[in-house]
Tab-separated table of C-alpha atoms and ligand atoms in Angstrom:
chain	number	residue	atom	x	y	z
B	1	MET	CA	-36.557	-45.120	-19.173
B	2	ARG	CA	-35.293	-46.201	-22.555
B	3	MET	CA	-31.705	-46.200	-23.027
B	4	VAL	CA	-28.699	-47.510	-25.226
B	5	VAL	CA	-25.484	-48.957	-24.044
B	6	LEU	CA	-22.838	-48.678	-26.690
B	7	GLY	CA	-19.881	-51.265	-26.830
B	8	LEU	CA	-20.927	-54.759	-25.342
B	9	GLY	CA	-17.359	-55.991	-23.742
B	10	TYR	CA	-17.078	-56.389	-20.241
B	11	LEU	CA	-18.425	-53.218	-18.917
B	12	GLY	CA	-21.260	-52.864	-21.504
B	13	ALA	CA	-22.784	-56.237	-21.395
B	14	THR	CA	-22.879	-55.847	-17.373
B	15	HIS	CA	-24.108	-52.425	-17.349
B	16	ALA	CA	-26.747	-53.146	-20.097
B	17	ALA	CA	-27.837	-56.007	-18.089
B	18	CYS	CA	-28.187	-54.651	-15.194
B	19	MET	CA	-29.755	-51.669	-16.187
B	20	ALA	CA	-32.794	-53.804	-17.808
B	21	GLU	CA	-32.682	-55.783	-14.410
B	22	LEU	CA	-33.491	-52.361	-12.780
B	23	GLY	CA	-36.688	-52.307	-15.122
B	24	HIS	CA	-35.179	-49.992	-18.307
B	25	GLU	CA	-35.700	-50.814	-21.368
B	26	VAL	CA	-32.063	-51.125	-23.074
B	27	LEU	CA	-30.738	-51.317	-26.675
B	28	GLY	CA	-27.504	-52.813	-26.206
B	29	ILE	CA	-25.181	-51.649	-29.353
B	30	GLU	CA	-21.988	-54.170	-30.144
B	31	VAL	CA	-20.338	-53.785	-33.592
B	32	VAL	CA	-18.681	-56.960	-33.694
B	33	ALA	CA	-21.248	-59.639	-35.398
B	34	ALA	CA	-19.936	-62.570	-33.351
B	35	LYS	CA	-19.718	-61.219	-30.378
B	36	ARG	CA	-23.590	-59.645	-30.923
B	37	ALA	CA	-24.880	-63.175	-32.422
B	38	GLN	CA	-23.378	-65.040	-29.106
B	39	LEU	CA	-24.895	-62.379	-26.801
B	40	ALA	CA	-28.344	-62.113	-28.452
B	41	ALA	CA	-28.463	-65.906	-27.607
B	42	GLY	CA	-27.703	-65.128	-24.340
B	43	ASP	CA	-24.358	-66.516	-24.410
B	44	VAL	CA	-21.703	-64.293	-23.033
B	45	PRO	CA	-18.230	-64.772	-24.596
B	46	PHE	CA	-16.307	-64.365	-21.160
B	47	TYR	CA	-16.597	-65.525	-17.695
B	48	GLU	CA	-18.449	-63.389	-15.342
B	49	PRO	CA	-20.474	-65.401	-12.545
B	50	GLY	CA	-24.440	-64.626	-12.956
B	51	LEU	CA	-23.888	-62.534	-15.670
B	52	PRO	CA	-25.468	-65.214	-18.475
B	53	GLU	CA	-28.419	-65.951	-16.659
B	54	LEU	CA	-29.268	-62.226	-16.185
B	55	LEU	CA	-28.577	-61.260	-19.690
B	56	LYS	CA	-30.410	-64.230	-20.747
B	57	ARG	CA	-33.689	-63.243	-18.385
B	58	ASN	CA	-33.745	-59.713	-19.682
B	59	ILE	CA	-33.319	-60.780	-23.385
B	60	ASP	CA	-35.662	-63.445	-22.729
B	61	SER	CA	-38.477	-60.882	-21.199
B	62	GLY	CA	-37.819	-58.332	-23.770
B	63	LYS	CA	-36.338	-55.226	-21.651
B	64	LEU	CA	-32.853	-55.930	-23.088
B	65	THR	CA	-32.283	-55.931	-26.919
B	66	ILE	CA	-28.908	-56.314	-29.098
B	67	SER	CA	-28.047	-54.351	-32.288
B	68	GLY	CA	-25.208	-53.623	-34.497
B	69	SER	CA	-26.610	-50.149	-35.996
B	70	TYR	CA	-25.980	-46.658	-34.626
B	71	GLY	CA	-29.169	-46.021	-36.468
B	72	ASP	CA	-31.265	-47.996	-34.473
B	73	ALA	CA	-29.577	-46.296	-31.289
B	74	ALA	CA	-30.141	-43.054	-32.163
B	75	ASP	CA	-34.121	-43.743	-32.875
B	76	PHE	CA	-34.569	-45.878	-29.664
B	77	ALA	CA	-33.772	-43.370	-27.013
B	78	ASP	CA	-32.196	-40.263	-25.628
B	79	VAL	CA	-30.077	-41.404	-23.226
B	80	PHE	CA	-26.916	-43.338	-24.373
B	81	PHE	CA	-23.847	-44.976	-22.132
B	82	ILE	CA	-20.523	-45.156	-23.644
B	83	ALA	CA	-19.041	-48.391	-22.636
B	84	VAL	CA	-16.082	-48.991	-25.038
B	85	GLY	CA	-12.557	-50.181	-24.082
B	86	THR	CA	-9.662	-47.989	-23.578
B	87	PRO	CA	-6.887	-50.064	-23.925
B	88	GLN	CA	-3.154	-49.000	-23.438
B	89	LYS	CA	-1.638	-47.682	-26.733
B	90	LYS	CA	0.638	-50.127	-28.537
B	91	GLY	CA	4.306	-48.801	-27.599
B	92	GLU	CA	3.189	-45.741	-25.554
B	93	TYR	CA	1.809	-45.526	-21.748
B	94	SER	CA	-1.252	-43.398	-22.892
B	95	ALA	CA	-4.855	-44.580	-23.289
B	96	ASP	CA	-5.908	-45.475	-27.059
B	97	LEU	CA	-9.369	-43.383	-26.995
B	98	GLN	CA	-10.155	-44.442	-30.850
B	99	TYR	CA	-13.540	-46.683	-29.673
B	100	VAL	CA	-14.570	-43.746	-27.543
B	101	ASP	CA	-13.972	-41.197	-30.205
B	102	ALA	CA	-15.339	-43.270	-32.722
B	103	ALA	CA	-19.021	-43.703	-30.766
B	104	VAL	CA	-19.189	-40.006	-30.635
B	105	GLU	CA	-18.485	-39.646	-34.400
B	106	GLU	CA	-20.621	-42.367	-35.303
B	107	LEU	CA	-24.097	-41.581	-32.807
B	108	VAL	CA	-24.208	-37.842	-32.553
B	109	PRO	CA	-24.579	-36.897	-36.546
B	110	LEU	CA	-27.607	-39.408	-36.531
B	111	LEU	CA	-29.331	-37.669	-33.693
B	112	THR	CA	-32.532	-35.921	-34.120
B	113	ARG	CA	-33.690	-35.148	-30.429
B	114	ASP	CA	-31.980	-33.213	-27.442
B	115	ALA	CA	-29.504	-36.109	-25.748
B	116	LEU	CA	-27.702	-37.152	-23.073
B	117	VAL	CA	-24.217	-38.967	-23.675
B	118	LEU	CA	-22.891	-40.691	-20.266
B	119	GLY	CA	-19.127	-41.910	-20.530
B	120	LYS	CA	-18.640	-44.836	-18.299
B	121	SER	CA	-15.057	-45.933	-19.520
B	122	THR	CA	-12.297	-44.863	-18.080
B	123	VAL	CA	-10.629	-41.809	-19.745
B	124	PRO	CA	-7.880	-39.668	-19.378
B	125	VAL	CA	-9.155	-36.188	-17.791
B	126	GLY	CA	-10.496	-33.519	-19.985
B	127	THR	CA	-12.159	-36.319	-22.357
B	128	ALA	CA	-15.503	-35.261	-21.664
B	129	GLN	CA	-14.809	-31.613	-22.413
B	130	ARG	CA	-13.029	-32.675	-25.700
B	131	LEU	CA	-15.791	-34.883	-26.679
B	132	ALA	CA	-18.473	-32.128	-25.564
B	133	ASP	CA	-16.770	-29.680	-27.791
B	134	ARG	CA	-16.702	-32.030	-30.641
B	135	ALA	CA	-20.302	-33.249	-29.656
B	136	ASP	CA	-21.264	-29.392	-30.292
B	137	GLU	CA	-19.752	-29.340	-33.553
B	138	LEU	CA	-21.360	-32.564	-34.707
B	139	ALA	CA	-24.909	-32.076	-33.316
B	140	LYS	CA	-27.568	-30.881	-35.951
B	141	ASP	CA	-29.771	-28.399	-34.393
B	142	ILE	CA	-29.692	-30.025	-30.775
B	143	ASN	CA	-28.444	-30.109	-27.338
B	144	VAL	CA	-25.799	-33.323	-26.944
B	145	GLU	CA	-25.313	-32.848	-23.444
B	146	ILE	CA	-21.898	-35.235	-22.754
B	147	ALA	CA	-21.314	-36.375	-18.710
B	148	TRP	CA	-18.949	-38.969	-17.099
B	149	ASN	CA	-20.533	-41.560	-14.852
B	150	PRO	CA	-17.393	-43.884	-14.508
B	151	GLU	CA	-17.717	-47.258	-13.403
B	152	PHE	CA	-15.876	-49.067	-10.321
B	153	LEU	CA	-16.798	-52.670	-11.143
B	154	ARG	CA	-14.460	-55.657	-10.615
B	155	GLU	CA	-14.096	-58.816	-12.630
B	156	GLY	CA	-15.864	-61.694	-10.919
B	157	PHE	CA	-18.324	-59.377	-9.043
B	158	ALA	CA	-19.469	-57.747	-11.885
B	159	ILE	CA	-23.006	-57.548	-11.125
B	160	ASP	CA	-22.981	-56.892	-7.574
B	161	ASP	CA	-20.739	-53.952	-7.968
B	162	THR	CA	-23.242	-52.675	-10.379
B	163	LEU	CA	-26.372	-53.071	-8.713
B	164	HIS	CA	-24.784	-52.337	-5.408
B	165	PRO	CA	-21.979	-50.573	-5.774
B	166	ASP	CA	-20.052	-48.541	-3.080
B	167	ARG	CA	-20.779	-44.778	-4.411
B	168	LEU	CA	-22.145	-43.423	-7.680
B	169	VAL	CA	-20.176	-40.834	-9.254
B	170	LEU	CA	-21.772	-37.955	-11.963
B	171	GLY	CA	-19.356	-35.583	-13.864
B	172	ALA	CA	-21.778	-32.879	-15.682
B	173	PHE	CA	-21.093	-29.299	-16.965
B	174	GLY	CA	-23.547	-27.148	-15.339
B	175	GLY	CA	-27.397	-26.119	-16.632
B	176	GLY	CA	-27.783	-29.740	-18.107
B	177	ALA	CA	-30.470	-32.835	-17.503
B	178	ALA	CA	-27.488	-35.220	-16.562
B	179	GLU	CA	-28.063	-35.136	-12.678
B	180	VAL	CA	-31.989	-35.477	-13.117
B	181	LEU	CA	-31.694	-38.349	-15.584
B	182	CYS	CA	-29.115	-39.885	-13.447
B	183	ARG	CA	-31.271	-40.164	-10.627
B	184	GLU	CA	-34.045	-41.164	-12.260
B	185	ILE	CA	-31.905	-44.062	-13.869
B	186	TYR	CA	-30.098	-45.275	-10.401
B	187	ALA	CA	-32.996	-44.489	-8.613
B	188	PRO	CA	-33.214	-47.835	-6.673
B	189	ILE	CA	-29.394	-47.886	-6.170
B	190	ILE	CA	-29.674	-44.215	-4.661
B	191	ASP	CA	-32.937	-44.830	-2.798
B	192	ALA	CA	-30.975	-48.015	-0.884
B	193	GLY	CA	-28.572	-45.293	0.568
B	194	THR	CA	-25.809	-45.411	-1.939
B	195	PRO	CA	-23.980	-42.005	-1.622
B	196	PHE	CA	-24.251	-40.309	-5.407
B	197	ILE	CA	-21.369	-37.435	-5.651
B	198	VAL	CA	-22.251	-34.955	-8.678
B	199	THR	CA	-18.743	-33.220	-9.849
B	200	ASP	CA	-17.792	-31.351	-12.602
B	201	PRO	CA	-16.306	-33.881	-15.443
B	202	ALA	CA	-12.788	-33.337	-15.152
B	203	THR	CA	-13.141	-34.357	-11.356
B	204	ALA	CA	-15.339	-37.328	-12.099
B	205	GLU	CA	-12.733	-38.665	-14.284
B	206	LEU	CA	-9.869	-37.968	-12.070
B	207	VAL	CA	-11.962	-39.837	-9.166
B	208	LYS	CA	-11.888	-43.093	-11.474
B	209	THR	CA	-8.434	-43.086	-12.414
B	210	SER	CA	-7.091	-41.980	-8.721
B	211	ALA	CA	-9.235	-45.141	-7.289
B	212	ASN	CA	-7.431	-47.395	-9.499
B	213	ALA	CA	-4.522	-45.486	-8.821
B	214	PHE	CA	-4.711	-46.034	-5.123
B	215	LEU	CA	-5.302	-49.217	-4.899
B	216	ALA	CA	-2.149	-50.269	-6.862
B	217	THR	CA	-0.226	-48.255	-4.471
B	218	LYS	CA	-1.660	-50.183	-1.882
B	219	ILE	CA	-1.105	-53.660	-3.388
B	220	SER	CA	2.707	-52.150	-4.444
B	221	PHE	CA	2.960	-50.892	-0.834
B	222	ILE	CA	2.746	-54.387	0.838
B	223	ASN	CA	4.708	-55.981	-2.263
B	224	ALA	CA	7.691	-53.497	-1.111
B	225	ILE	CA	7.408	-54.576	2.192
B	226	ALA	CA	7.363	-58.054	1.218
B	227	GLU	CA	10.741	-57.639	-0.351
B	228	VAL	CA	12.013	-56.141	3.166
B	229	CYS	CA	10.422	-59.215	4.811
B	230	ASP	CA	12.317	-61.636	2.275
B	231	ALA	CA	15.665	-60.034	3.276
B	232	ALA	CA	15.037	-59.851	6.678
B	233	GLY	CA	13.182	-63.160	7.410
B	234	ALA	CA	9.798	-61.596	8.353
B	235	ASP	CA	5.990	-62.555	7.886
B	236	VAL	CA	4.731	-60.057	5.502
B	237	LYS	CA	1.259	-61.664	6.036
B	238	ALA	CA	1.413	-60.750	9.711
B	239	ILE	CA	2.324	-57.452	8.984
B	240	ALA	CA	-0.670	-57.265	6.970
B	241	ASP	CA	-3.025	-58.142	9.188
B	242	ALA	CA	-1.358	-56.062	11.802
B	243	ILE	CA	-1.472	-52.839	9.958
B	244	GLY	CA	-5.077	-54.014	8.452
B	245	TYR	CA	-6.518	-53.794	11.564
B	246	ASP	CA	-5.727	-49.645	11.816
B	247	ASP	CA	-9.291	-48.315	9.801
B	248	ARG	CA	-7.344	-45.715	8.642
B	249	ILE	CA	-5.234	-48.257	6.729
B	250	GLY	CA	-7.887	-51.337	6.185
B	251	ARG	CA	-6.989	-55.092	5.376
B	252	ARG	CA	-8.276	-55.083	1.926
B	253	PHE	CA	-5.929	-55.047	-0.916
B	254	LEU	CA	-2.855	-55.625	0.935
B	255	ASN	CA	-2.250	-59.229	-0.083
B	256	ALA	CA	1.337	-59.461	-0.648
B	257	GLY	CA	2.164	-62.121	-3.782
B	258	LEU	CA	2.574	-61.608	-7.537
B	259	GLY	CA	1.234	-58.339	-7.661
B	260	PHE	CA	-1.766	-57.063	-9.896
B	261	GLY	CA	-2.369	-57.407	-13.791
B	262	GLY	CA	-5.278	-57.466	-16.023
B	263	GLY	CA	-7.066	-55.065	-18.121
B	264	CYS	CA	-7.665	-52.203	-15.422
B	265	LEU	CA	-4.889	-51.315	-12.765
B	266	PRO	CA	-1.410	-51.846	-15.087
B	267	LYS	CA	-2.733	-49.513	-18.174
B	268	ASP	CA	-4.781	-46.932	-15.971
B	269	ILE	CA	-1.586	-46.105	-14.152
B	270	ARG	CA	0.267	-45.591	-17.023
B	271	ALA	CA	-2.221	-43.725	-18.736
B	272	PHE	CA	-2.511	-41.596	-15.511
B	273	MET	CA	1.224	-41.005	-15.578
B	274	ALA	CA	1.113	-39.892	-19.231
B	275	ARG	CA	-1.953	-37.892	-18.695
B	276	ALA	CA	-0.208	-36.043	-15.890
B	277	GLY	CA	2.823	-35.301	-17.842
B	278	GLU	CA	0.948	-33.700	-20.280
B	279	LEU	CA	-0.523	-31.516	-18.410
B	280	GLY	CA	2.608	-30.499	-16.783
B	281	ALA	CA	2.351	-32.434	-13.301
B	282	ALA	CA	4.565	-35.268	-14.265
B	283	GLU	CA	6.296	-34.688	-10.753
B	284	ALA	CA	2.827	-34.938	-8.706
B	285	LEU	CA	2.451	-39.189	-10.482
B	286	ALA	CA	6.119	-40.121	-10.623
B	287	PHE	CA	5.933	-42.682	-7.569
B	288	LEU	CA	2.975	-44.225	-9.943
B	289	ARG	CA	6.574	-45.270	-12.028
B	290	GLU	CA	7.706	-47.070	-8.497
B	291	VAL	CA	4.144	-49.021	-8.004
B	292	ASP	CA	4.794	-50.229	-11.713
B	293	ASN	CA	8.303	-51.078	-11.299
B	294	VAL	CA	7.529	-52.973	-7.771
B	295	ASN	CA	4.470	-54.780	-9.597
B	296	MET	CA	6.450	-56.053	-12.626
B	297	ARG	CA	9.625	-57.127	-10.226
B	298	ARG	CA	7.276	-59.422	-8.350
B	299	ARG	CA	7.236	-61.657	-11.906
B	300	THR	CA	11.128	-61.789	-11.959
B	301	ARG	CA	11.255	-62.612	-8.255
B	302	MET	CA	8.620	-65.131	-8.509
B	303	VAL	CA	10.794	-66.889	-11.713
B	304	GLU	CA	13.831	-66.444	-9.369
B	305	LYS	CA	12.358	-68.179	-6.622
B	306	ALA	CA	11.671	-70.821	-9.071
B	307	ARG	CA	15.361	-71.369	-9.915
B	308	GLU	CA	16.162	-71.440	-6.621
B	309	MET	CA	13.860	-74.273	-5.719
B	310	CYS	CA	15.083	-76.586	-8.836
B	311	ASN	CA	18.810	-76.094	-7.127
B	312	GLY	CA	19.850	-72.933	-9.405
B	313	SER	CA	18.639	-73.859	-12.964
B	314	LEU	CA	15.212	-74.467	-14.754
B	315	VAL	CA	17.014	-75.928	-17.750
B	316	GLY	CA	15.186	-79.480	-18.220
B	317	LYS	CA	12.889	-79.032	-15.102
B	318	ARG	CA	8.997	-79.949	-15.357
B	319	ILE	CA	7.184	-76.722	-13.805
B	320	CYS	CA	3.613	-77.024	-13.467
B	321	ILE	CA	1.785	-73.344	-13.420
B	322	LEU	CA	-1.713	-73.417	-11.487
B	323	GLY	CA	-3.949	-70.453	-12.786
B	324	ALA	CA	-3.515	-68.243	-15.363
B	325	ALA	CA	-6.132	-65.716	-14.728
B	326	PHE	CA	-5.108	-62.445	-13.748
B	327	LYS	CA	-7.278	-62.859	-10.771
B	328	PRO	CA	-9.811	-65.898	-9.505
B	329	GLU	CA	-13.167	-66.064	-10.779
B	330	SER	CA	-12.177	-64.514	-14.244
B	331	ASP	CA	-10.905	-65.931	-17.274
B	332	ASP	CA	-9.130	-62.733	-18.417
B	333	VAL	CA	-5.360	-63.202	-19.086
B	334	ARG	CA	-4.827	-59.562	-20.534
B	335	ASP	CA	-1.347	-58.545	-18.637
B	336	SER	CA	-1.627	-61.882	-16.384
B	337	PRO	CA	1.254	-62.295	-14.102
B	338	ALA	CA	0.863	-65.937	-13.896
B	339	LEU	CA	1.067	-66.086	-17.635
B	340	ASN	CA	4.408	-63.835	-17.543
B	341	VAL	CA	5.997	-65.916	-15.225
B	342	ALA	CA	5.261	-69.067	-17.222
B	343	GLY	CA	6.433	-67.452	-20.604
B	344	GLN	CA	9.653	-66.364	-18.718
B	345	ILE	CA	10.139	-69.662	-16.637
B	346	GLN	CA	9.936	-71.318	-20.238
B	347	LEU	CA	12.347	-69.452	-21.765
B	348	GLN	CA	15.040	-70.188	-19.316
B	349	GLY	CA	14.646	-73.851	-20.206
B	350	ALA	CA	12.029	-75.441	-18.526
B	351	SER	CA	9.023	-77.397	-19.655
B	352	VAL	CA	5.885	-75.743	-18.317
B	353	THR	CA	2.179	-77.112	-18.277
B	354	VAL	CA	-0.532	-74.861	-16.894
B	355	TYR	CA	-3.798	-75.502	-15.580
B	356	ASP	CA	-6.705	-72.889	-14.875
B	357	PRO	CA	-10.202	-73.796	-14.414
B	358	LYS	CA	-11.587	-71.189	-16.699
B	359	ALA	CA	-8.699	-69.364	-18.510
B	360	THR	CA	-7.286	-72.107	-20.720
B	361	ALA	CA	-8.965	-71.229	-24.130
B	362	ASN	CA	-7.679	-67.513	-23.590
B	363	SER	CA	-4.191	-68.739	-22.286
B	364	LYS	CA	-3.829	-70.738	-25.380
B	365	ARG	CA	-4.591	-67.869	-27.886
B	366	LEU	CA	-2.033	-65.445	-25.733
B	367	PHE	CA	0.681	-68.343	-25.335
B	368	PRO	CA	0.234	-71.325	-27.738
B	369	THR	CA	3.868	-72.419	-26.917
B	370	LEU	CA	2.969	-73.547	-23.392
B	371	ASP	CA	1.427	-77.019	-22.412
B	372	TYR	CA	-1.754	-76.985	-21.310
B	373	ALA	CA	-3.478	-79.643	-19.091
B	374	GLU	CA	-7.112	-80.231	-17.948
B	375	SER	CA	-6.473	-80.882	-14.280
B	376	VAL	CA	-4.264	-80.162	-11.278
B	377	VAL	CA	-3.157	-83.716	-11.378
B	378	GLU	CA	-2.339	-83.838	-14.960
B	379	ALA	CA	-0.412	-80.483	-14.844
B	380	CYS	CA	1.547	-81.701	-12.004
B	381	SER	CA	2.404	-85.244	-12.699
B	382	LYS	CA	6.320	-85.607	-12.889
B	383	ALA	CA	6.634	-81.787	-11.688
B	384	ASP	CA	10.042	-80.708	-10.139
B	385	ALA	CA	8.047	-77.870	-8.810
B	386	VAL	CA	4.189	-76.522	-8.335
B	387	LEU	CA	3.756	-73.006	-8.525
B	388	VAL	CA	0.355	-71.424	-7.051
B	389	LEU	CA	-0.273	-68.190	-9.314
B	390	THR	CA	-4.146	-67.372	-8.821
B	391	GLU	CA	-5.740	-68.186	-5.820
B	392	TRP	CA	-8.687	-70.412	-7.471
B	393	ARG	CA	-10.432	-71.922	-4.600
B	394	GLU	CA	-9.866	-75.300	-6.159
B	395	PHE	CA	-6.105	-74.793	-5.466
B	396	VAL	CA	-6.851	-73.695	-2.022
B	397	GLU	CA	-8.426	-76.776	-1.795
B	398	ILE	CA	-5.900	-79.305	-2.883
B	399	ASP	CA	-4.826	-82.243	-0.705
B	400	PRO	CA	-0.729	-81.522	-0.451
B	401	ILE	CA	-0.904	-85.531	0.535
B	402	GLU	CA	-2.706	-86.732	-2.082
B	403	LEU	CA	-0.786	-84.513	-4.438
B	404	LYS	CA	2.598	-85.362	-3.517
B	405	LYS	CA	2.145	-88.944	-5.080
B	406	HIS	CA	1.875	-87.323	-8.580
B	407	VAL	CA	4.933	-85.100	-8.384
B	408	ARG	CA	8.919	-85.872	-9.022
B	409	HIS	CA	9.773	-83.225	-6.359
B	410	ALA	CA	7.838	-82.117	-3.650
B	411	ASN	CA	8.341	-78.346	-4.321
B	412	VAL	CA	5.454	-75.610	-4.245
B	413	LEU	CA	5.850	-71.835	-4.570
B	414	ASP	CA	2.742	-70.040	-3.336
B	415	GLY	CA	2.340	-67.022	-5.623
B	416	ARG	CA	-0.298	-65.811	-3.732
B	417	MET	CA	0.259	-66.522	-0.192
B	418	CYS	CA	-3.129	-68.843	-0.365
B	419	LEU	CA	-1.831	-72.012	0.889
B	420	ASP	CA	-1.729	-73.297	4.267
B	421	SER	CA	1.543	-73.345	4.701
B	422	GLY	CA	1.980	-75.495	7.759
B	423	PHE	CA	-0.279	-78.310	6.244
B	424	TRP	CA	1.922	-78.519	2.729
B	425	ILE	CA	5.210	-78.405	5.027
B	426	ALA	CA	3.747	-81.308	7.428
B	427	SER	CA	2.577	-83.404	4.322
B	428	GLY	CA	6.247	-82.960	3.245
B	429	TRP	CA	6.537	-80.281	0.905
B	430	ASN	CA	9.214	-78.054	0.578
B	431	TYR	CA	6.955	-74.818	0.892
B	432	ALA	CA	8.233	-71.264	-0.328
B	433	ALA	CA	5.832	-67.879	-1.048
F	1	UGA	C1	-10.259	-52.921	-10.875
F	1	UGA	C2	-10.555	-52.061	-9.512
F	1	UGA	O1	-10.386	-53.005	-8.310
F	1	UGA	C3	-12.141	-51.685	-10.065
F	1	UGA	O2	-12.786	-51.109	-8.784
F	1	UGA	C4	-12.137	-51.309	-11.024
F	1	UGA	O3	-13.412	-50.741	-11.427
F	1	UGA	C5	-11.697	-52.010	-12.239
F	1	UGA	O4	-9.930	-52.604	-12.150
F	1	UGA	C6	-11.850	-51.401	-13.498
F	1	UGA	O5	-10.932	-50.290	-13.735
F	1	UGA	O6	-12.614	-51.312	-14.567
F	1	UGA	P1	-10.252	-55.458	-11.337
F	1	UGA	O7	-9.262	-55.425	-12.734
F	1	UGA	O8	-11.461	-56.132	-11.699
F	1	UGA	O9	-10.714	-54.169	-10.837
F	1	UGA	O10	-9.215	-56.515	-10.211
F	1	UGA	P2	-8.826	-56.498	-8.771
F	1	UGA	O11	-9.818	-57.238	-8.441
F	1	UGA	O12	-8.914	-54.938	-8.980
F	1	UGA	O13	-7.569	-56.899	-9.068
F	1	UGA	C7	-6.356	-56.569	-9.662
F	1	UGA	C8	-5.422	-57.185	-9.609
F	1	UGA	O14	-4.793	-56.780	-8.578
F	1	UGA	C9	-5.584	-58.742	-9.456
F	1	UGA	O15	-4.303	-59.550	-10.377
F	1	UGA	C10	-5.249	-59.259	-8.417
F	1	UGA	O16	-4.672	-60.755	-8.216
F	1	UGA	C11	-4.338	-58.196	-7.697
F	1	UGA	N1	-4.515	-57.813	-6.481
F	1	UGA	C12	-5.605	-57.436	-5.598
F	1	UGA	C13	-3.494	-58.144	-5.137
F	1	UGA	O17	-2.284	-58.470	-6.209
F	1	UGA	N2	-3.615	-58.137	-3.887
F	1	UGA	C14	-4.297	-57.583	-3.504
F	1	UGA	O18	-4.692	-57.270	-2.176
F	1	UGA	C15	-5.974	-57.100	-4.209
C-alpha cells in the first residue's frame, strides 16, 4: 500500500522504515531540511540500533522516499500517519500540540481525494475529535477520516517494538475505512498473532497515556520502597526479585535507582495530569504528582549520597559520571537523570567529568560547562568518586581492580544498581547504591 509518514523524528523515521520493510511504498515528510538530507543519505541523526541499516536498505530499494513537501504528500497516497513530536509546553504541564495541529492544517487543504489520517503521536484525550472537526472544516468536497493508532515503541528497541509489538491499538470513529485499512497495513503483524484492539479514538488515546503512566508508577513505586529500604537497611533489589515472581506484579520495570527520564514518561504523566484537570477529573490522577515527586527526589538523593561519600562536601572534589543518556542503547539526553545529577554536583562546587559511549555530543549541547572524557579511564582519572548513572554494558563490565589504579579515592556510587557489588567491594572499593 502507498502511505505517507508526516515527521521523521524518532517515531516517524522508525515507523517509515518499518512500513517500507513490511513491503509498503512509503513517502516520509520531514520539514527540517538538514535532517531530511541526512536521512535521505541513509544517515540517522540519533542513535537507534539497526535503524541506519533498515533505512538505507529501504531507500536503496526505492520503497522509502523522503521529501519536505506537503504537496508531494497529498499527491502520493491516501493514508497518512502523523508522527510529529508532542513535547511538554514551556512552563506548563500540558502537551504542546502545535506540530500535530500544523500537520492537519497543512495537509488537509491540499487533499483532492478521500483520505485516512492516522495519528501515532502521543496526544491528550480529545485530540482526535478536535482534529476530526477541524479536518471537516478544511476538507474540500472530500471525506478525511481521522483515527488514532498510538505507538508503544521504546528507544533502543524501536524496530523490534514496531515490527513485533505486544499489541496494535486503533481508535476509530464509526463508519470509516480505518479498521479495514489498518488490517491491510499491519497484515503481517496481525497474522503473526498480535492482538489488534479496535476502540473509539478517546479510548485509544487513553490506552497510550495510561500505559506510560502505569510504567512510571511502577518505577516510582519501587523507588519509594527503596527509600524505605535505605532507612531500614533492607535490600530493594531482593524485594523486587521476590515480589516480581508474582505474575500479577511482574519483575520488569521494577529496577530501583535513579528513576525515569527521557522524552516520554516524564512529559506524558504531566500532560496526563493536566488533561485530567481540564476534564474535571484531576483527583483521579493526583497520585501521578507523587509519582513525579518520588522520581525527582531520586536525583537529589543521588547528589546527597555523592556528598556523603566525599566526607560531607563536594567543593573541590573530582567526580566522574559514567552515563549521560537517559537509558542505555540511546543517545537521548532529554530530561536525563544522569545529566541532571551531573549539573547539580557541579553547582555544589565539584569538578565533574562525564563519559557516555553514545550521548556525548548531545550532552555537550545541553550542558556545555561540564567536562567530557573519551573513555571510562580518562573520566575516572584521579576521581574522588565514580557515579554510574546509566547502565551501559561497558560500565557493567568494568574491571574494578584495574579501574582502582586510576582513581584518587575508590568510591563508587551505583545509581542503577547494575554493578556486581560483591566484586567491587572485594576489589577494595567503597560501594554504595
Ligand atoms: C517509554 C515506554 O516504555 C514505551 O512503551 C513508549 O512507547 C515510549 O515511552 C513512548 O511514549 O514513546 P522510552 O522512553 O524509550 O519508552 O524508555 P523506557 O524504556 O520506558 O525507560 C524510561 C526510563 O525509565 C529510563 O530513564 C529508564 O532508565 C527508567 N527505568 C526503566 C527505570 O528507572 N527502572 C526500570 O525498571 C525501567
